[in-house]
JSON list of C-alpha atoms in Angstrom, two decimals:
[
{"chain": "A", "resi": 1, "resn": "GLU", "atom": "CA", "xyz": [-2.29, 17.26, 11.30]},
{"chain": "A", "resi": 2, "resn": "VAL", "atom": "CA", "xyz": [-2.77, 13.58, 10.52]},
{"chain": "A", "resi": 3, "resn": "ARG", "atom": "CA", "xyz": [0.60, 12.01, 9.78]},
{"chain": "A", "resi": 4, "resn": "LEU", "atom": "CA", "xyz": [2.85, 8.98, 9.94]},
{"chain": "A", "resi": 5, "resn": "VAL", "atom": "CA", "xyz": [6.61, 9.33, 10.31]},
{"chain": "A", "resi": 6, "resn": "GLU", "atom": "CA", "xyz": [8.91, 6.35, 9.78]},
{"chain": "A", "resi": 7, "resn": "SER", "atom": "CA", "xyz": [12.44, 6.01, 11.14]},
{"chain": "A", "resi": 8, "resn": "GLY", "atom": "CA", "xyz": [15.13, 3.40, 11.64]},
{"chain": "A", "resi": 9, "resn": "GLY", "atom": "CA", "xyz": [16.15, 2.67, 8.08]},
{"chain": "A", "resi": 10, "resn": "GLY", "atom": "CA", "xyz": [19.73, 2.52, 6.85]},
{"chain": "A", "resi": 11, "resn": "LEU", "atom": "CA", "xyz": [22.44, 0.40, 5.27]},
{"chain": "A", "resi": 12, "resn": "VAL", "atom": "CA", "xyz": [22.80, -3.10, 6.71]},
{"chain": "A", "resi": 13, "resn": "GLN", "atom": "CA", "xyz": [24.75, -6.20, 5.72]},
{"chain": "A", "resi": 14, "resn": "PRO", "atom": "CA", "xyz": [22.96, -9.36, 4.54]},
{"chain": "A", "resi": 15, "resn": "GLY", "atom": "CA", "xyz": [21.94, -11.56, 7.44]},
{"chain": "A", "resi": 16, "resn": "ARG", "atom": "CA", "xyz": [21.79, -8.68, 9.92]},
{"chain": "A", "resi": 17, "resn": "SER", "atom": "CA", "xyz": [18.78, -7.08, 11.61]},
{"chain": "A", "resi": 18, "resn": "LEU", "atom": "CA", "xyz": [17.06, -3.71, 11.59]},
{"chain": "A", "resi": 19, "resn": "ARG", "atom": "CA", "xyz": [14.03, -2.30, 13.39]},
{"chain": "A", "resi": 20, "resn": "LEU", "atom": "CA", "xyz": [11.73, 0.25, 11.79]},
{"chain": "A", "resi": 21, "resn": "SER", "atom": "CA", "xyz": [9.48, 2.54, 13.80]},
{"chain": "A", "resi": 22, "resn": "CYS", "atom": "CA", "xyz": [6.48, 4.60, 12.80]},
{"chain": "A", "resi": 23, "resn": "ALA", "atom": "CA", "xyz": [5.13, 7.48, 14.89]},
{"chain": "A", "resi": 24, "resn": "ALA", "atom": "CA", "xyz": [1.45, 8.27, 14.34]},
{"chain": "A", "resi": 25, "resn": "SER", "atom": "CA", "xyz": [-0.23, 11.56, 15.16]},
{"chain": "A", "resi": 26, "resn": "GLY", "atom": "CA", "xyz": [-3.46, 13.43, 14.48]},
{"chain": "A", "resi": 27, "resn": "PHE", "atom": "CA", "xyz": [-5.80, 10.44, 14.83]},
{"chain": "A", "resi": 28, "resn": "THR", "atom": "CA", "xyz": [-6.77, 7.82, 17.42]},
{"chain": "A", "resi": 29, "resn": "PHE", "atom": "CA", "xyz": [-4.10, 5.24, 16.68]},
{"chain": "A", "resi": 30, "resn": "GLU", "atom": "CA", "xyz": [-5.74, 2.36, 18.53]},
{"chain": "A", "resi": 31, "resn": "ASP", "atom": "CA", "xyz": [-8.89, 2.69, 16.40]},
{"chain": "A", "resi": 32, "resn": "TYR", "atom": "CA", "xyz": [-7.15, 1.42, 13.27]},
{"chain": "A", "resi": 33, "resn": "ALA", "atom": "CA", "xyz": [-5.32, -1.59, 11.94]},
{"chain": "A", "resi": 34, "resn": "MET", "atom": "CA", "xyz": [-1.91, -0.73, 10.50]},
{"chain": "A", "resi": 35, "resn": "HIS", "atom": "CA", "xyz": [0.33, -2.13, 7.77]},
{"chain": "A", "resi": 36, "resn": "TRP", "atom": "CA", "xyz": [3.79, -1.97, 6.27]},
{"chain": "A", "resi": 37, "resn": "VAL", "atom": "CA", "xyz": [4.15, -1.72, 2.48]},
{"chain": "A", "resi": 38, "resn": "ARG", "atom": "CA", "xyz": [7.49, -1.59, 0.68]},
{"chain": "A", "resi": 39, "resn": "GLN", "atom": "CA", "xyz": [8.73, -0.33, -2.68]},
{"chain": "A", "resi": 40, "resn": "PRO", "atom": "CA", "xyz": [12.10, -1.38, -4.12]},
{"chain": "A", "resi": 41, "resn": "PRO", "atom": "CA", "xyz": [13.92, 1.42, -5.96]},
{"chain": "A", "resi": 42, "resn": "GLY", "atom": "CA", "xyz": [12.26, 2.06, -9.32]},
{"chain": "A", "resi": 43, "resn": "LYS", "atom": "CA", "xyz": [9.74, -0.74, -8.81]},
{"chain": "A", "resi": 44, "resn": "GLY", "atom": "CA", "xyz": [6.17, -1.28, -7.66]},
{"chain": "A", "resi": 45, "resn": "LEU", "atom": "CA", "xyz": [4.46, -1.67, -4.30]},
{"chain": "A", "resi": 46, "resn": "GLU", "atom": "CA", "xyz": [4.57, -4.84, -2.20]},
{"chain": "A", "resi": 47, "resn": "TRP", "atom": "CA", "xyz": [2.50, -5.44, 0.92]},
{"chain": "A", "resi": 48, "resn": "VAL", "atom": "CA", "xyz": [4.66, -6.69, 3.82]},
{"chain": "A", "resi": 49, "resn": "SER", "atom": "CA", "xyz": [2.55, -7.11, 6.94]},
{"chain": "A", "resi": 50, "resn": "GLY", "atom": "CA", "xyz": [-0.57, -5.96, 8.81]},
{"chain": "A", "resi": 51, "resn": "ILE", "atom": "CA", "xyz": [-1.66, -5.84, 12.45]},
{"chain": "A", "resi": 52, "resn": "SER", "atom": "CA", "xyz": [-5.03, -5.30, 14.12]},
{"chain": "A", "resi": 53, "resn": "TRP", "atom": "CA", "xyz": [-5.61, -2.74, 16.87]},
{"chain": "A", "resi": 54, "resn": "SER", "atom": "CA", "xyz": [-5.04, -5.21, 19.69]},
{"chain": "A", "resi": 55, "resn": "SER", "atom": "CA", "xyz": [-2.21, -7.11, 17.95]},
{"chain": "A", "resi": 56, "resn": "GLY", "atom": "CA", "xyz": [-4.54, -10.12, 18.10]},
{"chain": "A", "resi": 57, "resn": "SER", "atom": "CA", "xyz": [-4.53, -10.55, 14.33]},
{"chain": "A", "resi": 58, "resn": "ILE", "atom": "CA", "xyz": [-1.34, -10.36, 12.29]},
{"chain": "A", "resi": 59, "resn": "ASP", "atom": "CA", "xyz": [-0.67, -11.17, 8.62]},
{"chain": "A", "resi": 60, "resn": "TYR", "atom": "CA", "xyz": [2.61, -11.47, 6.73]},
{"chain": "A", "resi": 61, "resn": "ALA", "atom": "CA", "xyz": [3.57, -11.75, 3.09]},
{"chain": "A", "resi": 62, "resn": "ASP", "atom": "CA", "xyz": [5.17, -15.09, 2.27]},
{"chain": "A", "resi": 63, "resn": "SER", "atom": "CA", "xyz": [8.38, -13.29, 1.32]},
{"chain": "A", "resi": 64, "resn": "VAL", "atom": "CA", "xyz": [8.96, -12.09, 4.89]},
{"chain": "A", "resi": 65, "resn": "ARG", "atom": "CA", "xyz": [7.14, -14.60, 7.08]},
{"chain": "A", "resi": 66, "resn": "GLY", "atom": "CA", "xyz": [9.47, -16.06, 9.69]},
{"chain": "A", "resi": 67, "resn": "ARG", "atom": "CA", "xyz": [11.99, -13.22, 9.31]},
{"chain": "A", "resi": 68, "resn": "PHE", "atom": "CA", "xyz": [9.96, -10.07, 10.01]},
{"chain": "A", "resi": 69, "resn": "THR", "atom": "CA", "xyz": [7.83, -9.27, 13.06]},
{"chain": "A", "resi": 70, "resn": "ILE", "atom": "CA", "xyz": [5.23, -6.51, 13.18]},
{"chain": "A", "resi": 71, "resn": "SER", "atom": "CA", "xyz": [4.17, -5.00, 16.50]},
{"chain": "A", "resi": 72, "resn": "ARG", "atom": "CA", "xyz": [2.53, -1.89, 17.89]},
{"chain": "A", "resi": 73, "resn": "ASP", "atom": "CA", "xyz": [2.37, 0.15, 21.10]},
{"chain": "A", "resi": 74, "resn": "ASN", "atom": "CA", "xyz": [-0.97, 1.93, 21.32]},
{"chain": "A", "resi": 75, "resn": "ASP", "atom": "CA", "xyz": [0.10, 3.89, 24.40]},
{"chain": "A", "resi": 76, "resn": "LYS", "atom": "CA", "xyz": [2.92, 5.41, 22.38]},
{"chain": "A", "resi": 77, "resn": "ASN", "atom": "CA", "xyz": [1.02, 5.64, 19.07]},
{"chain": "A", "resi": 78, "resn": "SER", "atom": "CA", "xyz": [3.74, 3.62, 17.42]},
{"chain": "A", "resi": 79, "resn": "LEU", "atom": "CA", "xyz": [4.08, 0.82, 14.90]},
{"chain": "A", "resi": 80, "resn": "PHE", "atom": "CA", "xyz": [7.21, -1.31, 14.51]},
{"chain": "A", "resi": 81, "resn": "LEU", "atom": "CA", "xyz": [8.77, -3.75, 12.07]},
{"chain": "A", "resi": 82, "resn": "GLN", "atom": "CA", "xyz": [11.58, -5.98, 13.33]},
{"chain": "A", "resi": 83, "resn": "MET", "atom": "CA", "xyz": [13.48, -7.28, 10.32]},
{"chain": "A", "resi": 84, "resn": "ASN", "atom": "CA", "xyz": [15.88, -10.21, 10.83]},
{"chain": "A", "resi": 85, "resn": "SER", "atom": "CA", "xyz": [17.98, -12.25, 8.43]},
{"chain": "A", "resi": 86, "resn": "LEU", "atom": "CA", "xyz": [17.85, -9.43, 5.92]},
{"chain": "A", "resi": 87, "resn": "ARG", "atom": "CA", "xyz": [18.49, -10.19, 2.24]},
{"chain": "A", "resi": 88, "resn": "PRO", "atom": "CA", "xyz": [19.48, -7.93, -0.68]},
{"chain": "A", "resi": 89, "resn": "GLU", "atom": "CA", "xyz": [15.96, -8.35, -2.08]},
{"chain": "A", "resi": 90, "resn": "ASP", "atom": "CA", "xyz": [14.58, -6.66, 1.04]},
{"chain": "A", "resi": 91, "resn": "THR", "atom": "CA", "xyz": [16.14, -3.39, -0.16]},
{"chain": "A", "resi": 92, "resn": "ALA", "atom": "CA", "xyz": [13.24, -0.97, -0.45]},
{"chain": "A", "resi": 93, "resn": "LEU", "atom": "CA", "xyz": [11.49, 2.13, 0.84]},
{"chain": "A", "resi": 94, "resn": "TYR", "atom": "CA", "xyz": [9.27, 0.93, 3.68]},
{"chain": "A", "resi": 95, "resn": "TYR", "atom": "CA", "xyz": [5.97, 2.75, 4.17]},
{"chain": "A", "resi": 96, "resn": "CYS", "atom": "CA", "xyz": [3.92, 2.77, 7.35]},
{"chain": "A", "resi": 97, "resn": "VAL", "atom": "CA", "xyz": [0.24, 2.71, 6.34]},
{"chain": "A", "resi": 98, "resn": "LYS", "atom": "CA", "xyz": [-3.07, 3.31, 8.13]},
{"chain": "A", "resi": 99, "resn": "VAL", "atom": "CA", "xyz": [-6.31, 1.66, 7.02]},
{"chain": "A", "resi": 100, "resn": "ARG", "atom": "CA", "xyz": [-9.41, 3.63, 6.15]},
{"chain": "A", "resi": 101, "resn": "LYS", "atom": "CA", "xyz": [-12.13, 2.15, 8.28]},
{"chain": "A", "resi": 102, "resn": "SER", "atom": "CA", "xyz": [-11.45, -0.55, 10.85]},
{"chain": "A", "resi": 103, "resn": "PHE", "atom": "CA", "xyz": [-9.52, -1.64, 13.90]},
{"chain": "A", "resi": 104, "resn": "LYS", "atom": "CA", "xyz": [-9.62, -5.16, 12.47]},
{"chain": "A", "resi": 105, "resn": "LEU", "atom": "CA", "xyz": [-7.70, -6.61, 9.53]},
{"chain": "A", "resi": 106, "resn": "LEU", "atom": "CA", "xyz": [-10.42, -6.60, 6.88]},
{"chain": "A", "resi": 107, "resn": "LYS", "atom": "CA", "xyz": [-10.10, -7.62, 3.27]},
{"chain": "A", "resi": 108, "resn": "ASP", "atom": "CA", "xyz": [-12.50, -4.90, 2.15]},
{"chain": "A", "resi": 109, "resn": "ASP", "atom": "CA", "xyz": [-10.52, -2.08, 3.74]},
{"chain": "A", "resi": 110, "resn": "ALA", "atom": "CA", "xyz": [-8.07, 0.31, 2.04]},
{"chain": "A", "resi": 111, "resn": "PHE", "atom": "CA", "xyz": [-4.81, 2.09, 2.86]},
{"chain": "A", "resi": 112, "resn": "ASP", "atom": "CA", "xyz": [-5.78, 5.73, 3.32]},
{"chain": "A", "resi": 113, "resn": "LEU", "atom": "CA", "xyz": [-2.75, 7.33, 4.99]},
{"chain": "A", "resi": 114, "resn": "TRP", "atom": "CA", "xyz": [0.88, 6.70, 4.07]},
{"chain": "A", "resi": 115, "resn": "GLY", "atom": "CA", "xyz": [4.08, 7.94, 5.67]},
{"chain": "A", "resi": 116, "resn": "GLN", "atom": "CA", "xyz": [6.97, 9.25, 3.59]},
{"chain": "A", "resi": 117, "resn": "GLY", "atom": "CA", "xyz": [8.89, 6.01, 3.99]},
{"chain": "A", "resi": 118, "resn": "SER", "atom": "CA", "xyz": [12.15, 4.80, 5.50]},
{"chain": "A", "resi": 119, "resn": "MET", "atom": "CA", "xyz": [14.83, 3.45, 3.17]},
{"chain": "A", "resi": 120, "resn": "VAL", "atom": "CA", "xyz": [16.40, 0.09, 3.95]},
{"chain": "A", "resi": 121, "resn": "THR", "atom": "CA", "xyz": [19.43, -0.98, 1.93]},
{"chain": "A", "resi": 122, "resn": "VAL", "atom": "CA", "xyz": [20.79, -4.50, 2.36]},
{"chain": "A", "resi": 123, "resn": "SER", "atom": "CA", "xyz": [24.26, -4.80, 0.90]},
{"chain": "A", "resi": 124, "resn": "SER", "atom": "CA", "xyz": [27.72, -5.99, 1.82]},
{"chain": "B", "resi": 1, "resn": "GLN", "atom": "CA", "xyz": [5.74, -10.82, -11.61]},
{"chain": "B", "resi": 2, "resn": "SER", "atom": "CA", "xyz": [2.79, -9.14, -9.92]},
{"chain": "B", "resi": 3, "resn": "VAL", "atom": "CA", "xyz": [-0.37, -11.06, -9.02]},
{"chain": "B", "resi": 4, "resn": "LEU", "atom": "CA", "xyz": [-2.49, -8.29, -10.55]},
{"chain": "B", "resi": 5, "resn": "THR", "atom": "CA", "xyz": [-1.64, -7.32, -14.13]},
{"chain": "B", "resi": 6, "resn": "GLN", "atom": "CA", "xyz": [-1.57, -3.72, -15.31]},
{"chain": "B", "resi": 7, "resn": "PRO", "atom": "CA", "xyz": [-0.21, -2.21, -18.53]},
{"chain": "B", "resi": 8, "resn": "PRO", "atom": "CA", "xyz": [3.18, -0.63, -17.78]},
{"chain": "B", "resi": 9, "resn": "SER", "atom": "CA", "xyz": [2.27, 2.62, -19.47]},
{"chain": "B", "resi": 10, "resn": "ALA", "atom": "CA", "xyz": [-0.63, 4.73, -20.68]},
{"chain": "B", "resi": 11, "resn": "SER", "atom": "CA", "xyz": [-0.89, 8.18, -22.17]},
{"chain": "B", "resi": 12, "resn": "GLY", "atom": "CA", "xyz": [-3.32, 10.85, -23.23]},
{"chain": "B", "resi": 13, "resn": "THR", "atom": "CA", "xyz": [-3.64, 14.50, -24.10]},
{"chain": "B", "resi": 14, "resn": "PRO", "atom": "CA", "xyz": [-5.20, 17.14, -21.83]},
{"chain": "B", "resi": 15, "resn": "GLY", "atom": "CA", "xyz": [-8.97, 16.83, -21.76]},
{"chain": "B", "resi": 16, "resn": "GLN", "atom": "CA", "xyz": [-9.00, 13.25, -22.99]},
{"chain": "B", "resi": 17, "resn": "ARG", "atom": "CA", "xyz": [-10.45, 10.23, -21.20]},
{"chain": "B", "resi": 18, "resn": "VAL", "atom": "CA", "xyz": [-7.98, 7.50, -20.29]},
{"chain": "B", "resi": 19, "resn": "THR", "atom": "CA", "xyz": [-8.59, 4.07, -18.80]},
{"chain": "B", "resi": 20, "resn": "ILE", "atom": "CA", "xyz": [-6.14, 1.81, -16.97]},
{"chain": "B", "resi": 21, "resn": "SER", "atom": "CA", "xyz": [-6.91, -1.88, -16.66]},
{"chain": "B", "resi": 22, "resn": "CYS", "atom": "CA", "xyz": [-6.16, -4.30, -13.84]},
{"chain": "B", "resi": 23, "resn": "SER", "atom": "CA", "xyz": [-6.50, -8.04, -14.38]},
{"chain": "B", "resi": 24, "resn": "GLY", "atom": "CA", "xyz": [-6.59, -10.66, -11.65]},
{"chain": "B", "resi": 25, "resn": "SER", "atom": "CA", "xyz": [-8.34, -13.87, -10.72]},
{"chain": "B", "resi": 26, "resn": "ASN", "atom": "CA", "xyz": [-11.20, -15.40, -8.74]},
{"chain": "B", "resi": 27, "resn": "SER", "atom": "CA", "xyz": [-9.11, -15.29, -5.57]},
{"chain": "B", "resi": 28, "resn": "ASN", "atom": "CA", "xyz": [-8.62, -11.54, -5.64]},
{"chain": "B", "resi": 29, "resn": "ILE", "atom": "CA", "xyz": [-10.54, -9.15, -7.92]},
{"chain": "B", "resi": 30, "resn": "ALA", "atom": "CA", "xyz": [-13.58, -11.36, -8.56]},
{"chain": "B", "resi": 31, "resn": "GLY", "atom": "CA", "xyz": [-14.30, -11.97, -4.91]},
{"chain": "B", "resi": 32, "resn": "ASN", "atom": "CA", "xyz": [-13.07, -8.82, -3.20]},
{"chain": "B", "resi": 33, "resn": "THR", "atom": "CA", "xyz": [-13.18, -5.06, -3.51]},
{"chain": "B", "resi": 34, "resn": "LEU", "atom": "CA", "xyz": [-10.57, -3.24, -5.49]},
{"chain": "B", "resi": 35, "resn": "ASN", "atom": "CA", "xyz": [-8.58, -0.15, -4.53]},
{"chain": "B", "resi": 36, "resn": "TRP", "atom": "CA", "xyz": [-6.57, 2.26, -6.65]},
{"chain": "B", "resi": 37, "resn": "TYR", "atom": "CA", "xyz": [-3.59, 4.34, -5.54]},
{"chain": "B", "resi": 38, "resn": "GLN", "atom": "CA", "xyz": [-1.94, 7.31, -7.22]},
{"chain": "B", "resi": 39, "resn": "GLN", "atom": "CA", "xyz": [1.77, 7.95, -6.72]},
{"chain": "B", "resi": 40, "resn": "LEU", "atom": "CA", "xyz": [2.98, 11.33, -7.95]},
{"chain": "B", "resi": 41, "resn": "PRO", "atom": "CA", "xyz": [6.71, 11.53, -8.75]},
{"chain": "B", "resi": 42, "resn": "GLY", "atom": "CA", "xyz": [8.85, 11.45, -5.62]},
{"chain": "B", "resi": 43, "resn": "THR", "atom": "CA", "xyz": [5.92, 11.13, -3.22]},
{"chain": "B", "resi": 44, "resn": "ALA", "atom": "CA", "xyz": [4.14, 8.45, -1.20]},
{"chain": "B", "resi": 45, "resn": "PRO", "atom": "CA", "xyz": [1.11, 6.71, -2.70]},
{"chain": "B", "resi": 46, "resn": "LYS", "atom": "CA", "xyz": [-2.32, 8.21, -2.11]},
{"chain": "B", "resi": 47, "resn": "LEU", "atom": "CA", "xyz": [-5.66, 6.41, -1.96]},
{"chain": "B", "resi": 48, "resn": "LEU", "atom": "CA", "xyz": [-7.59, 7.31, -5.11]},
{"chain": "B", "resi": 49, "resn": "ILE", "atom": "CA", "xyz": [-10.49, 4.83, -5.25]},
{"chain": "B", "resi": 50, "resn": "TYR", "atom": "CA", "xyz": [-11.66, 2.35, -2.60]},
{"chain": "B", "resi": 51, "resn": "SER", "atom": "CA", "xyz": [-14.29, -0.39, -2.61]},
{"chain": "B", "resi": 52, "resn": "THR", "atom": "CA", "xyz": [-14.00, -0.59, -6.41]},
{"chain": "B", "resi": 53, "resn": "ASN", "atom": "CA", "xyz": [-15.80, 2.70, -7.18]},
{"chain": "B", "resi": 54, "resn": "GLN", "atom": "CA", "xyz": [-15.76, 5.00, -4.14]},
{"chain": "B", "resi": 55, "resn": "ARG", "atom": "CA", "xyz": [-13.79, 8.21, -4.01]},
{"chain": "B", "resi": 56, "resn": "PRO", "atom": "CA", "xyz": [-12.27, 9.51, -0.76]},
{"chain": "B", "resi": 57, "resn": "SER", "atom": "CA", "xyz": [-13.03, 13.07, 0.18]},
{"chain": "B", "resi": 58, "resn": "GLY", "atom": "CA", "xyz": [-10.96, 15.44, -1.93]},
{"chain": "B", "resi": 59, "resn": "VAL", "atom": "CA", "xyz": [-10.53, 13.17, -4.94]},
{"chain": "B", "resi": 60, "resn": "PRO", "atom": "CA", "xyz": [-12.04, 14.82, -8.03]},
{"chain": "B", "resi": 61, "resn": "GLY", "atom": "CA", "xyz": [-15.02, 13.25, -9.72]},
{"chain": "B", "resi": 62, "resn": "ARG", "atom": "CA", "xyz": [-12.90, 12.88, -12.87]},
{"chain": "B", "resi": 63, "resn": "PHE", "atom": "CA", "xyz": [-11.60, 9.66, -11.35]},
{"chain": "B", "resi": 64, "resn": "SER", "atom": "CA", "xyz": [-13.87, 6.61, -11.38]},
{"chain": "B", "resi": 65, "resn": "GLY", "atom": "CA", "xyz": [-13.50, 2.89, -10.90]},
{"chain": "B", "resi": 66, "resn": "SER", "atom": "CA", "xyz": [-15.34, -0.20, -12.07]},
{"chain": "B", "resi": 67, "resn": "LYS", "atom": "CA", "xyz": [-15.04, -3.97, -11.94]},
{"chain": "B", "resi": 68, "resn": "SER", "atom": "CA", "xyz": [-16.35, -6.92, -13.91]},
{"chain": "B", "resi": 69, "resn": "GLY", "atom": "CA", "xyz": [-15.43, -10.46, -13.04]},
{"chain": "B", "resi": 70, "resn": "THR", "atom": "CA", "xyz": [-11.67, -10.79, -12.70]},
{"chain": "B", "resi": 71, "resn": "SER", "atom": "CA", "xyz": [-10.89, -7.38, -14.21]},
{"chain": "B", "resi": 72, "resn": "ALA", "atom": "CA", "xyz": [-11.15, -3.80, -13.06]},
{"chain": "B", "resi": 73, "resn": "SER", "atom": "CA", "xyz": [-10.60, -0.39, -14.60]},
{"chain": "B", "resi": 74, "resn": "LEU", "atom": "CA", "xyz": [-9.69, 3.10, -13.51]},
{"chain": "B", "resi": 75, "resn": "ALA", "atom": "CA", "xyz": [-11.03, 5.86, -15.73]},
{"chain": "B", "resi": 76, "resn": "ILE", "atom": "CA", "xyz": [-9.74, 9.42, -15.75]},
{"chain": "B", "resi": 77, "resn": "SER", "atom": "CA", "xyz": [-11.80, 11.93, -17.69]},
{"chain": "B", "resi": 78, "resn": "GLY", "atom": "CA", "xyz": [-10.79, 15.49, -18.52]},
{"chain": "B", "resi": 79, "resn": "LEU", "atom": "CA", "xyz": [-7.13, 14.53, -18.23]},
{"chain": "B", "resi": 80, "resn": "GLN", "atom": "CA", "xyz": [-4.91, 17.17, -16.63]},
{"chain": "B", "resi": 81, "resn": "SER", "atom": "CA", "xyz": [-1.15, 17.57, -16.53]},
{"chain": "B", "resi": 82, "resn": "GLU", "atom": "CA", "xyz": [-1.14, 17.01, -12.77]},
{"chain": "B", "resi": 83, "resn": "ASP", "atom": "CA", "xyz": [-2.56, 13.52, -13.33]},
{"chain": "B", "resi": 84, "resn": "GLU", "atom": "CA", "xyz": [0.83, 12.40, -14.58]},
{"chain": "B", "resi": 85, "resn": "ALA", "atom": "CA", "xyz": [1.74, 9.70, -12.05]},
{"chain": "B", "resi": 86, "resn": "ASP", "atom": "CA", "xyz": [2.02, 5.99, -11.39]},
{"chain": "B", "resi": 87, "resn": "TYR", "atom": "CA", "xyz": [-1.26, 4.20, -10.69]},
{"chain": "B", "resi": 88, "resn": "TYR", "atom": "CA", "xyz": [-1.57, 0.93, -8.77]},
{"chain": "B", "resi": 89, "resn": "CYS", "atom": "CA", "xyz": [-4.51, -1.39, -8.27]},
{"chain": "B", "resi": 90, "resn": "ALA", "atom": "CA", "xyz": [-4.72, -3.55, -5.13]},
{"chain": "B", "resi": 91, "resn": "ALA", "atom": "CA", "xyz": [-6.95, -6.21, -3.63]},
{"chain": "B", "resi": 92, "resn": "TRP", "atom": "CA", "xyz": [-6.97, -8.87, -0.95]},
{"chain": "B", "resi": 93, "resn": "ASP", "atom": "CA", "xyz": [-6.07, -12.31, -2.25]},
{"chain": "B", "resi": 94, "resn": "ASP", "atom": "CA", "xyz": [-7.96, -15.14, -0.54]},
{"chain": "B", "resi": 95, "resn": "SER", "atom": "CA", "xyz": [-5.47, -17.81, -1.66]},
{"chain": "B", "resi": 96, "resn": "LEU", "atom": "CA", "xyz": [-2.32, -15.93, -0.67]},
{"chain": "B", "resi": 97, "resn": "LYS", "atom": "CA", "xyz": [-4.05, -14.48, 2.40]},
{"chain": "B", "resi": 98, "resn": "GLY", "atom": "CA", "xyz": [-2.48, -11.11, 1.80]},
{"chain": "B", "resi": 99, "resn": "TRP", "atom": "CA", "xyz": [-2.82, -7.86, -0.11]},
{"chain": "B", "resi": 100, "resn": "VAL", "atom": "CA", "xyz": [-1.61, -7.92, -3.70]},
{"chain": "B", "resi": 101, "resn": "PHE", "atom": "CA", "xyz": [-0.77, -5.00, -5.95]},
{"chain": "B", "resi": 102, "resn": "GLY", "atom": "CA", "xyz": [-0.59, -4.54, -9.68]},
{"chain": "B", "resi": 103, "resn": "GLY", "atom": "CA", "xyz": [2.80, -3.72, -11.15]},
{"chain": "B", "resi": 104, "resn": "GLY", "atom": "CA", "xyz": [1.76, -0.13, -11.70]},
{"chain": "B", "resi": 105, "resn": "THR", "atom": "CA", "xyz": [0.91, 1.95, -14.77]},
{"chain": "B", "resi": 106, "resn": "LYS", "atom": "CA", "xyz": [2.89, 5.07, -15.59]},
{"chain": "B", "resi": 107, "resn": "LEU", "atom": "CA", "xyz": [0.49, 7.66, -17.00]},
{"chain": "B", "resi": 108, "resn": "THR", "atom": "CA", "xyz": [1.99, 10.32, -19.26]},
{"chain": "B", "resi": 109, "resn": "VAL", "atom": "CA", "xyz": [0.07, 13.44, -20.21]},
{"chain": "B", "resi": 110, "resn": "LEU", "atom": "CA", "xyz": [1.29, 14.44, -23.65]}
]
């Protein structure tokens, strides 16, 4: 079965750090670029970051650049998101997402497999 | 405030045809392909339409997408109760150098 399973979420104080993990199975992980997309409670979707198969290309949303770091381990079929200097506005369900067609970060690709999400709550 | 603009809500009765609009700019919709995602209540989003008008395997032909200039539309024909969901458009933005989403449209089947 093709699936993505996120973990590592929880309640954290403002200014602290958290690391999300995503375990991929059922497909050749290294053949695809991967992304993180988040959704605040009751609100819409926001793209966070993307990474190519080799980690040679990485993109970040302006809202997280300089605070979040995306990485991957192809040997372990895993995607990560290191989140530092967390703010209340980072509170959201974080989805691990696979692209449809490429190992590169392409602007004509699409997000075709989503995990169930890991909830991050930033509050004192 | 989302970069792509969608109506917050839409509705229709079973069997009807409903369209959901998505408005953007030259840096996103006009110059790049457009994707649509369906999020059923309490679940993760699902890819519904990619490359503006292509349906992934398993998506019924009732769903179709189109684009003209800086606007795009998702059409659902033969509306069914199970189509009740939130729908999001998304595209790459060349100016922001990132993916942008619409604010989402909540579709209610009356």
